[in-house]
XYZ file of C-alpha atoms in Angstrom:
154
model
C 121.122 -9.754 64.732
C 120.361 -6.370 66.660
C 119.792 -5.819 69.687
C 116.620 -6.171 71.364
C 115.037 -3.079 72.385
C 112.258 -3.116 75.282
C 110.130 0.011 76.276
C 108.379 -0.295 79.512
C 105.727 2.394 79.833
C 103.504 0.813 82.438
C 102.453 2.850 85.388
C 101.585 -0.492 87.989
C 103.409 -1.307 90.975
C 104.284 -4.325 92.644
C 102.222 -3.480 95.421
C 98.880 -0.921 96.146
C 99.336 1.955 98.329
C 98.088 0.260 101.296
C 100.329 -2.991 101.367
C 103.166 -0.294 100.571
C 102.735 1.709 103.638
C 102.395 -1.798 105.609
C 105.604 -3.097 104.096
C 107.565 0.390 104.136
C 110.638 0.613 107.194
C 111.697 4.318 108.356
C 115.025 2.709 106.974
C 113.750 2.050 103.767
C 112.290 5.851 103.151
C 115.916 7.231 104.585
C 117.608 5.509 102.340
C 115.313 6.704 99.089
C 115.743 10.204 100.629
C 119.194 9.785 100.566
C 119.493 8.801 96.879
C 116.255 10.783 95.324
C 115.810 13.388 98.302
C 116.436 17.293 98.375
C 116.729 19.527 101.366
C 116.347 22.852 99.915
C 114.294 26.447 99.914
C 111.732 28.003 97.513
C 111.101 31.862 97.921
C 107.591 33.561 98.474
C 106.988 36.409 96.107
C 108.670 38.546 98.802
C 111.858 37.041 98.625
C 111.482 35.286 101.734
C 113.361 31.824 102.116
C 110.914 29.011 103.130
C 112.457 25.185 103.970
C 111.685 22.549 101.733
C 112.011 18.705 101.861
C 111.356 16.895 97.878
C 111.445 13.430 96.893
C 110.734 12.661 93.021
C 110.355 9.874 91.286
C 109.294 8.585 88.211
C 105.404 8.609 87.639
C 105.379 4.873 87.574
C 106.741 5.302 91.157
C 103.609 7.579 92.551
C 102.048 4.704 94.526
C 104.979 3.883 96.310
C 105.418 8.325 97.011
C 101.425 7.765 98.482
C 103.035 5.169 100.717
C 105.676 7.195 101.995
C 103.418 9.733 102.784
C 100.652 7.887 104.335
C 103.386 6.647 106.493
C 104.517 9.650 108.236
C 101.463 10.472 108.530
C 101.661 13.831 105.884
C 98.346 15.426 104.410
C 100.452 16.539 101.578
C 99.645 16.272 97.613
C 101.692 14.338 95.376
C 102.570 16.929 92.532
C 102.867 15.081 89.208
C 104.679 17.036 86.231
C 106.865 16.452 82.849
C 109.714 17.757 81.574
C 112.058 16.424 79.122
C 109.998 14.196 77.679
C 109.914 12.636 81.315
C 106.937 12.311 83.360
C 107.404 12.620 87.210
C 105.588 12.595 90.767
C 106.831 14.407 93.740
C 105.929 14.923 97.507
C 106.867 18.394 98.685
C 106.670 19.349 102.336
C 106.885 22.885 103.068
C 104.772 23.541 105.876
C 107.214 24.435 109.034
C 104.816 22.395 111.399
C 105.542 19.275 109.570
C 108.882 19.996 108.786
C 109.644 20.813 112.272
C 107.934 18.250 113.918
C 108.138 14.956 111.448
C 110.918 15.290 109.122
C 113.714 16.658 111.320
C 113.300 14.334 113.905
C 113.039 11.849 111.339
C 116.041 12.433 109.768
C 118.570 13.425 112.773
C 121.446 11.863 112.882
C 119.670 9.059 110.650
C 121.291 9.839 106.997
C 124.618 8.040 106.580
C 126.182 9.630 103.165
C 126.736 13.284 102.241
C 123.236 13.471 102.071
C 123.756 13.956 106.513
C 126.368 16.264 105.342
C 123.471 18.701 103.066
C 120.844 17.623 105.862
C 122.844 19.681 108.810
C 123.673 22.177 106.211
C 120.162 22.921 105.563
C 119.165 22.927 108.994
C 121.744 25.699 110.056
C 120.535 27.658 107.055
C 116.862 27.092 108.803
C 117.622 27.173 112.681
C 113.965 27.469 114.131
C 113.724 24.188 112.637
C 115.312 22.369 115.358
C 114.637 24.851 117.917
C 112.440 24.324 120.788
C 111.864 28.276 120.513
C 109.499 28.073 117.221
C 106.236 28.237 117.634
C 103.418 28.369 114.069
C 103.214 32.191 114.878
C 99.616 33.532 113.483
C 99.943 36.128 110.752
C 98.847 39.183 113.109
C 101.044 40.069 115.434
C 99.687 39.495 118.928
C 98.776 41.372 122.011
C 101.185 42.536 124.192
C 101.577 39.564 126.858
C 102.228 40.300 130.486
C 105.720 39.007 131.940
C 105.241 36.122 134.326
C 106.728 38.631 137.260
C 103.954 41.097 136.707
C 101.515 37.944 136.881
C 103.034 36.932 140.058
C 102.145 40.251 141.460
C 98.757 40.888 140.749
């Protein structure tokens, strides 16, 4: 006899969104980061480099993504997509704020394999990430500020 073959195709997950974010440890979303995670860059249509922070998974898988996310707290969409005959859901965080302020203190010194190794990588590639310098600049440049010493003496 042959052997059996079993297609699963079913989108359910053990648990809803809301007993996943309950249930979800910032150890458990490190260590999916550091097996499905990417710390990369996309480019504007200017060229310019902007940080990025992915984690895909498998459609069937987009519950426990809303979990993650409802977790730390992100407003971010879960992008769904196929290729390959292969149907997929991904948070993407590009937005410096969050990326600055939730996901590198999140994952400092927290990821134990090489993925710590393309983490610190990233981050020198992106310095104002981890700077206490960067601010979420407006788009105008603004008016000329006065010095704190010409303050002082007025």
């Amino acid at each position: 006899m042959g052997a059996t073959k079993i297609l699963v195709t079913e989108t359910k997950t053990f648990y809803t969104r809301e007993e996943i974010s309950e249930l979800l440890t910032p150890e458990y979303i490190r260590g999916l980061f550091e097996g499905e995670g990417t710390f990369s860059n996309d480019r504007r249509r200017d060229g310019t480099r902007i940080p990025c922070v992915t984690l895909k998974m498998h459609y069937r898988d987009r519950e426990l993504l809303e979990g993650i996310r409802d977790y730390l707290g992100l407003r971010n969409k879960i992008y769904e997509y196929t290729h390959g005959g292969r149907h997929y859901a991904m948070l993407i965080i590009r937005d410096i704020p969050t990326l600055k302020n939730i996901m590198v203190p999140f994952f400092k010194n927290q990821l134990l394999g090489h993925k710590g190794i393309q983490f610190e990588a990233w981050l020198k590639m992106f310095p104002y990430l981890h700077s206490l310098h960067y601010r979420n600049l407006p788009k105008k440049s603004p008016p000329k500020l006065r010095t704190w010493s010409r303050l002082m003496t007025q």
